Amino acid sequence: MVTQMSSKLDILGAEIDSAAESNNVSALTTLIEKCDSMIESEDTHLRPIVFFYKANIYSSLAALKSHEPEYTWSWQQSEKVIEILHLRRAVSDSKFSSLDSILQCKIYTNLGNSLNQFGRFIEAIKAWDCALNLIPNFAMALGNKGVGLADYARALYDYGNASVVVAHALDELKGAISKDALWDSGLHPEAEECFRVNYFSAEKHLERIEYRFEFDLNQWPLGDAKTEVEYRTWCLDNGLFLSPLNDVTKLSVSAQDILHLPSHTYSIDEEARFPNYFNIIKQEYVTARYMLFESLDYYSQHISDKGVLLMDGFDGAQFGYRIEQLKLAFRLAYSIFDKIALFLNDYYSIGLETRTVSFRKIWGQRKNKKIEINSCFAGSKNWPLRGLYYLSKDLFDDDFDDVALPEAKDLAGLRNRIEHRYLSLKDYEAPTKSTDIYSYISIDDFQLKTLRIMSMAREALVYLSLAMHREEETRDIDNEKLSFPIQSSPIERFYE
């Protein structure tokens, strides 16, 4: 049966290649239906490959539209959204790990490339790294990651951070054009030339600024107390510091929350309010992050748990300060997205009433089952801003159907249950059944989901800061109004 299915896949792959090469939209559309039929078949071993093939079909359809003048920077690329969805479905499929390593790398690389195109460069880095963890010399992952890092560096407002990111891009590009690089189906001359051009560009940049490659990026201590070192090490390992450097290294140079707003301008009669907005959001993120870290030790009793009488429901549910701390970390991290929407509403003068603002609705209005993007965003060539928009599509909302993150509904459902219903966390499996009012989830699973939301909140904050930087560059060129720039100084903490 598997052999027969494999033969069908070979035929399907050839048909997709033929239809793509001949720009046959009708044939590609028909092949989507063929993929759907194969996905529903009884044999699940090759299902992730069918997801991959279906993603390739939508990639081909998007490529055909890319010749249209406005498509590249269009904020409505449904083909690319569906491509990403099916690449993610392939990766999350239970049979994915049994695929050939090269095929796994191709899927991860394609996912990274598409995310990067949408401005989701932080999430793209993770996808490329997944490929490189499997095959460290996989050329397409190395090269595309190098190009993506170079683009990331160009989006930064801090030249010191940008130089470190460029240095890491150089390493990846060097690996991609080396003789030891592994090309999955023979050398791709156009891709290799692209990687080579970017390599020499990065090299010249670092030479021009006299970048010191011997500089020790691990010379800073992580703290004095054991707990502080453990906390900062955990943040580094999970890429949770608000520093672009934590996207390229886990060395101590990135163990700081240095990200803030770039220099920006106000009209003479405007209040300089945006740094304070960002202060609040940033502090809430850092607090949620530490709450998550502390909650990992949920077996230890907290002093507030002493003398608290609770009844055993014989369902495996656990209670205590650390459990509630974990729930609060999830809630606080999730709330950051709507606060970012409030920031955008003010900064771009969108004009929505404060009570109606949400991270989903800030981008436009839904009309005839489609989103009409707000004029201040539509067609914008602000790469990080577009990343912020496509990150919003990963957060489920009842008004939207084209969610690209497979587990988005679970994340939104958990938030709803924490806020408005009952959610218990269990440390062992028990014969319990969730209801509309009361539901269960394992502690370990909930920790992973909280970490996922935390990572997305961090990603959103980076995009917000860099989107503002790009917007300010544009306004500097176009703005004829009398204005004044502001670059905030670090606040003096009351306990310092």
C-alpha positions as a printed Julia matrix, in Angstrom:
496×3 Matrix{Float64}:
   0.0    0.0     0.0
   2.82   2.42    0.93
   4.66   1.58   -2.3
   1.52   2.22   -4.33
   0.95   5.52   -2.54
   4.61   6.48   -3.07
   4.21   5.86   -6.8
   1.14   8.11   -6.83
   3.17  10.81   -5.09
   5.91  10.59   -7.7
   3.31  11.09  -10.41
   1.73  13.95   -8.47
   5.09  15.67   -8.03
   5.81  15.42  -11.76
   2.37  16.81  -12.6
   2.87  19.77  -10.26
   6.28  20.54  -11.79
   4.85  20.33  -15.3
   1.87  22.57  -14.51
   4.1   25.12  -12.76
   6.61  25.24  -15.6
   3.84  25.77  -18.16
   2.04  28.37  -15.99
  -1.12  26.26  -16.19
  -3.41  27.69  -13.51
  -6.25  25.33  -14.39
  -4.03  22.26  -14.0
  -2.64  23.53  -10.69
  -6.16  24.09   -9.37
  -7.16  20.56  -10.37
  -4.08  19.18   -8.6
  -5.18  20.85   -5.36
  -8.27  18.64   -5.43
  -6.07  15.63   -6.1
  -3.96  16.48   -3.05
  -7.07  16.8    -0.89
  -8.2   13.36   -2.0
  -4.82  11.83   -1.13
  -4.71  13.57    2.26
  -8.03  11.92    3.15
  -6.78   8.46    2.16
  -6.25   5.79    4.81
  -2.44   5.78    4.47
  -1.05   8.46    6.79
   2.68   7.74    6.43
   3.09   9.95    3.38
   0.52  12.57    4.35
   3.12  15.25    5.23
   4.54  14.89    1.73
   1.11  15.61    0.26
   0.88  18.69    2.48
   4.28  19.72    1.1
   3.14  19.19   -2.47
  -0.04  21.15   -1.86
   2.05  23.98   -0.44
   4.16  23.88   -3.6
   1.03  24.28   -5.73
   0.03  27.42   -3.85
   3.62  28.66   -4.08
   3.42  28.24   -7.86
   0.09  30.1    -7.98
   1.63  32.92   -5.95
   4.65  33.0    -8.27
   2.36  33.48  -11.26
   0.76  36.47   -9.54
   4.14  37.93   -8.56
   4.47  39.34  -12.07
   1.61  41.71  -11.29
   3.06  45.16  -10.35
   1.46  45.5    -6.91
   1.5   41.86   -5.81
   4.94  41.72   -4.16
   3.98  44.23   -1.47
   0.3   43.35   -1.41
  -1.03  42.63    2.08
  -3.58  40.21    0.67
  -1.64  37.18   -0.56
  -4.0   34.33    0.2
  -1.91  31.87   -1.84
   1.14  32.45    0.36
  -0.93  32.21    3.54
  -2.3   28.83    2.45
   1.19  27.72    1.41
   2.5   28.49    4.91
  -0.49  26.73    6.48
   0.25  23.49    4.6
   3.98  23.64    5.26
   3.15  23.96    8.95
   0.71  21.09    8.71
   3.45  18.98    7.18
   5.84  19.85   10.01
   3.27  19.23   12.75
   2.13  15.9    11.27
   2.95  12.89   13.46
   4.68  11.19   10.51
   6.93  14.15    9.65
   9.92  12.88   11.64
   9.91   9.63    9.66
  10.51  11.47    6.37
  13.91  11.54    4.72
  16.11  14.2     6.37
  16.65  16.08    3.12
  12.9   16.32    2.53
  12.39  17.57    6.08
  15.04  20.22    5.44
  13.35  21.3     2.21
  10.03  21.74    4.01
  11.6   23.73    6.86
  13.55  25.87    4.38
  10.5   26.65    2.26
   8.6   27.56    5.41
  11.38  29.91    6.49
  11.54  31.52    3.06
   7.8   32.22    2.96
   7.69  33.56    6.51
  10.64  35.82    5.77
   8.94  37.18    2.67
   6.0   38.2     4.85
   8.25  40.01    7.33
   8.15  37.19    9.9
  11.95  37.03    9.9
  12.25  35.95   13.53
   9.95  32.98   12.98
  11.78  32.3     9.69
  15.11  32.01   11.51
  13.62  29.29   13.71
  12.45  27.35   10.64
  15.86  27.58    8.95
  17.51  26.51   12.19
  15.29  23.42   12.32
  16.64  22.45    8.9
  20.24  23.14    9.93
  19.84  21.1    13.11
  19.08  18.13   10.84
  21.73  18.83    8.17
  24.19  21.58    9.23
  25.54  22.05    5.68
  22.17  22.19    3.9
  22.91  24.86    1.3
  19.46  26.35    0.76
  18.83  26.77    4.5
  22.28  28.29    5.06
  21.99  30.68    2.15
  18.44  31.8     2.76
  19.12  32.26    6.45
  22.17  34.36    5.57
  20.15  36.56    3.23
  17.37  36.81    5.82
  19.82  37.87    8.55
  21.32  40.51    6.26
  17.82  41.91    5.66
  17.15  41.8     9.42
  20.34  43.77   10.05
  19.27  46.44    7.56
  15.99  46.85    9.45
  17.74  47.6    12.78
  18.24  51.12   14.1
  21.19  50.15   16.32
  24.3   49.86   14.15
  26.22  47.89   16.78
  23.56  45.19   16.9
  23.26  45.27   13.12
  26.98  44.54   12.72
  26.78  41.45   14.93
  23.79  40.19   12.93
  25.66  40.82    9.65
  28.64  38.86   11.0
  26.36  35.89   11.62
  24.85  36.32    8.16
  28.36  36.16    6.74
  28.98  32.82    8.47
  25.79  31.32    7.04
  26.48  32.6     3.52
  30.05  31.36    3.66
  28.74  27.89    4.46
  26.21  28.05    1.63
  28.84  28.76   -1.05
  31.5   26.41    0.3
  32.42  23.18   -1.47
  31.05  21.22    1.48
  27.52  22.64    1.09
  24.84  20.04    0.42
  22.45  20.88   -2.42
  19.34  18.7    -2.29
  19.07  18.2    -6.07
  22.35  19.43   -7.47
  23.8   22.94   -7.48
  21.28  25.72   -8.08
  23.36  28.28  -10.05
  20.98  31.22   -9.53
  20.66  30.59   -5.8
  24.4   30.07   -5.41
  25.08  33.35   -7.22
  22.58  35.16   -4.98
  24.28  33.78   -1.88
  27.71  34.73   -3.22
  26.65  38.32   -3.97
  25.19  38.69   -0.49
  28.33  37.17    1.03
  30.64  39.73   -0.58
  28.24  42.55    0.31
  28.26  41.51    3.98
  32.04  41.09    3.92
  32.57  44.59    2.5
  30.24  46.09    5.1
  32.15  44.51    7.97
  35.48  45.57    6.47
  34.24  49.14    6.08
  33.28  49.43    9.75
  36.38  47.48   10.85
  34.33  44.84   12.63
  36.37  42.92   15.21
  35.69  39.22   14.71
  37.85  38.4    17.72
  35.57  40.39   20.03
  34.34  38.13   22.85
  30.54  38.03   22.76
  30.42  35.93   25.91
  32.35  38.16   28.3
  29.42  39.42   30.35
  28.33  37.62   33.55
  24.75  36.42   33.75
  24.34  37.49   37.36
  25.58  37.0    40.89
  22.93  34.73   42.38
  22.31  31.16   41.22
  18.64  31.85   40.48
  19.47  34.87   38.34
  21.99  32.89   36.3
  19.44  30.08   35.82
  16.77  32.59   34.78
  18.97  34.39   32.27
  20.29  31.13   30.87
  16.71  29.93   30.39
  15.81  33.19   28.62
  18.83  32.85   26.32
  18.1   29.23   25.49
  14.49  30.02   24.61
  15.27  33.22   22.7
  13.19  35.4    25.02
  15.41  38.43   25.58
  14.21  41.64   23.95
  17.38  41.94   21.94
  17.86  41.21   18.22
  21.09  39.48   19.17
  19.15  36.7    20.92
  17.88  35.71   17.48
  21.42  34.89   16.34
  23.28  33.84   19.49
  22.8   32.44   22.97
  25.99  34.07   24.25
  25.8   36.57   27.1
  26.01  39.59   24.77
  22.31  39.03   24.06
  21.28  38.6    27.71
  19.8   42.08   27.94
  16.4   43.57   27.19
  17.84  46.48   25.23
  15.11  46.82   22.61
  13.14  50.06   22.77
  11.8   52.63   20.33
  13.98  54.33   17.73
  14.38  58.08   17.51
  11.08  59.5    16.33
   9.37  62.82   15.75
   6.36  64.7    17.06
   4.57  67.82   15.97
   5.3   70.79   18.2
   1.92  70.54   19.92
   2.09  66.75   20.44
   2.84  64.95   23.69
   5.85  62.61   23.55
   3.86  59.57   24.64
   5.06  56.55   22.69
   8.1   55.71   24.87
   5.76  55.44   27.84
   3.42  53.17   25.91
   6.35  50.94   25.06
   7.66  51.03   28.65
   4.37  49.59   29.89
   4.16  46.86   27.26
   7.81  45.93   27.68
   7.58  45.73   31.48
   4.47  43.56   31.23
   6.3   41.22   28.86
   9.35  40.95   31.14
   7.09  40.33   34.14
   5.13  37.62   32.31
   8.39  36.02   31.24
   9.69  35.81   34.81
   6.35  34.5    36.04
   6.6   31.71   33.49
  10.13  30.9    34.64
   9.12  30.77   38.31
   6.09  28.61   37.54
   8.3   25.88   36.06
   9.03  24.81   39.63
   5.37  24.02   40.26
   6.09  21.11   42.62
   7.57  23.39   45.29
   5.15  24.8    47.84
   4.83  28.56   48.06
   4.24  30.23   51.43
   0.84  31.44   50.22
  -0.24  27.8    49.75
   0.11  26.98   53.44
  -3.14  26.53   55.34
  -5.3   26.7    52.19
  -8.04  24.05   52.36
  -8.9   22.53   48.96
 -10.92  19.4    48.21
  -9.6   16.55   46.05
 -11.73  16.19   42.93
 -10.02  12.87   42.05
  -9.33  14.26   38.57
  -5.6   14.96   38.77
  -6.11  18.73   38.94
  -3.33  20.65   40.69
  -3.71  23.92   42.56
  -1.31  26.38   44.06
   0.47  29.67   43.63
   2.8   28.39   40.87
  -0.14  27.0    38.88
  -1.95  30.33   39.0
   1.31  32.08   38.22
   1.57  30.03   35.04
  -1.98  30.96   34.03
  -1.28  34.63   34.73
   1.87  34.49   32.6
  -0.23  33.22   29.69
  -2.9   35.9    30.19
  -0.4   38.73   30.54
   1.59  37.69   27.48
  -1.57  37.34   25.4
  -2.81  40.79   26.47
   0.28  42.4    24.93
  -1.08  42.02   21.41
  -4.12  44.23   22.0
  -1.88  46.85   23.63
   0.27  46.83   20.51
  -2.92  47.46   18.53
  -3.63  50.49   20.73
  -0.11  51.74   20.01
  -0.69  51.38   16.26
  -4.1   53.05   16.47
  -2.51  56.14   17.99
   0.75  56.19   16.03
  -0.92  55.81   12.63
  -3.94  57.97   13.61
  -6.32  55.21   12.53
  -9.14  56.63   14.6
 -10.76  53.51   16.05
 -12.55  53.93   19.36
 -10.35  52.61   22.14
 -12.92  50.05   23.27
 -13.1   48.52   19.77
  -9.36  48.16   19.19
  -7.89  44.65   18.98
  -4.85  43.12   17.35
  -7.1   41.52   14.77
  -9.31  44.49   13.96
  -6.63  47.18   13.84
  -5.61  46.23   10.3
  -8.88  46.85    8.5
 -12.57  46.1     8.18
 -14.16  42.85    7.14
 -16.37  43.23    4.08
 -17.92  40.35    2.14
 -15.72  37.81    3.95
 -12.57  39.71    2.97
 -10.44  42.2     4.83
 -10.24  45.72    3.47
  -6.84  46.86    4.73
  -6.69  50.34    6.26
  -5.26  52.89    3.85
  -2.28  53.63    6.12
  -1.17  50.0     5.79
  -2.3   48.98    2.29
   0.65  48.72   -0.07
   3.11  49.78    2.64
   6.65  48.59    1.98
   7.36  48.5     5.7
   8.72  44.94    6.08
   8.52  44.62    9.91
   5.04  46.16    9.89
   3.9   43.54    7.42
   5.45  40.94    9.71
   3.34  42.29   12.55
   0.23  42.02   10.38
   0.95  38.43    9.39
   1.73  37.56   13.0
  -1.79  38.78   13.8
  -3.11  36.2    11.33
  -1.61  33.53   13.59
  -3.93  34.56   16.44
  -7.37  33.07   16.01
 -10.42  35.28   15.91
 -14.0   34.2    15.18
 -14.2   36.78   12.4
 -11.35  35.25   10.44
 -11.08  31.91    8.67
  -7.64  32.04    7.02
  -5.58  31.48   10.17
  -2.14  30.22    9.25
  -1.13  28.72   12.6
  -2.67  25.25   13.07
  -2.8   25.51   16.88
  -4.18  29.08   16.91
  -7.68  27.97   17.93
  -6.24  26.09   20.91
  -4.35  29.18   22.09
  -7.4   31.42   21.77
  -9.59  28.81   23.44
  -7.23  28.6    26.4
  -7.26  32.35   26.81
 -11.05  32.38   26.79
 -11.26  29.6    29.37
  -8.74  31.26   31.68
 -10.53  34.6    31.45
 -14.18  33.54   31.48
 -14.56  29.87   32.46
 -12.76  27.18   34.46
  -9.44  25.64   33.46
  -7.63  23.06   35.57
  -4.06  21.93   35.05
  -3.25  18.25   35.67
   0.05  16.53   36.35
  -1.16  13.04   35.41
  -3.73  11.45   33.14
  -7.07  10.79   34.78
 -10.42   9.65   33.33
 -11.83  13.17   33.16
 -13.92  14.85   30.51
 -13.94  18.54   29.64
 -17.25  20.38   29.36
 -18.28  23.72   27.95
 -17.74  25.26   31.39
 -14.84  23.24   32.81
 -11.81  21.92   30.95
  -8.45  20.27   31.63
  -4.96  20.45   30.19
  -1.7   18.92   31.37
   0.75  21.23   33.11
   3.53  20.37   30.67
   1.34  21.06   27.64
   0.15  24.36   29.07
   3.74  25.41   29.8
   4.64  24.79   26.15
   1.65  26.81   24.96
   2.56  29.65   27.33
   6.11  29.61   26.01
   4.68  29.79   22.48
   2.59  32.86   23.32
   5.59  34.42   25.09
   7.76  33.95   22.0
   5.08  35.49   19.79
   4.71  38.48   22.14
   8.45  39.02   22.0
   8.41  38.73   18.21
   5.6   41.29   18.01
   7.51  43.79   20.17
  10.56  43.53   17.92
   8.44  44.09   14.81
   6.67  47.05   16.43
   9.94  48.81   17.23
  11.48  48.16   13.82
   8.25  49.06   12.0
   8.32  52.42   13.75
  11.95  52.87   12.7
  11.07  52.24    9.04
   8.03  54.51    9.25
  10.11  57.31   10.76
  12.62  56.99    7.92
   9.75  57.45    5.46
   8.28  60.37    7.4
  11.67  62.11    7.52
  11.59  62.21    3.73
   7.92  63.18    3.32
   7.25  65.32    6.38
   7.03  69.05    5.8
   5.4   69.82    9.16
   7.27  71.52   11.97
   8.33  68.72   14.32
  10.95  67.75   16.85
  12.81  64.45   17.27
  12.97  62.52   20.5
  15.35  59.83   21.67
  14.54  58.75   25.2
  17.13  58.38   27.92
  17.06  55.33   30.22
  14.66  55.8    33.12
  16.07  55.95   36.64
  14.55  53.12   38.68
  13.35  54.12   42.12
  15.4   51.33   43.74
  18.69  52.2    42.07
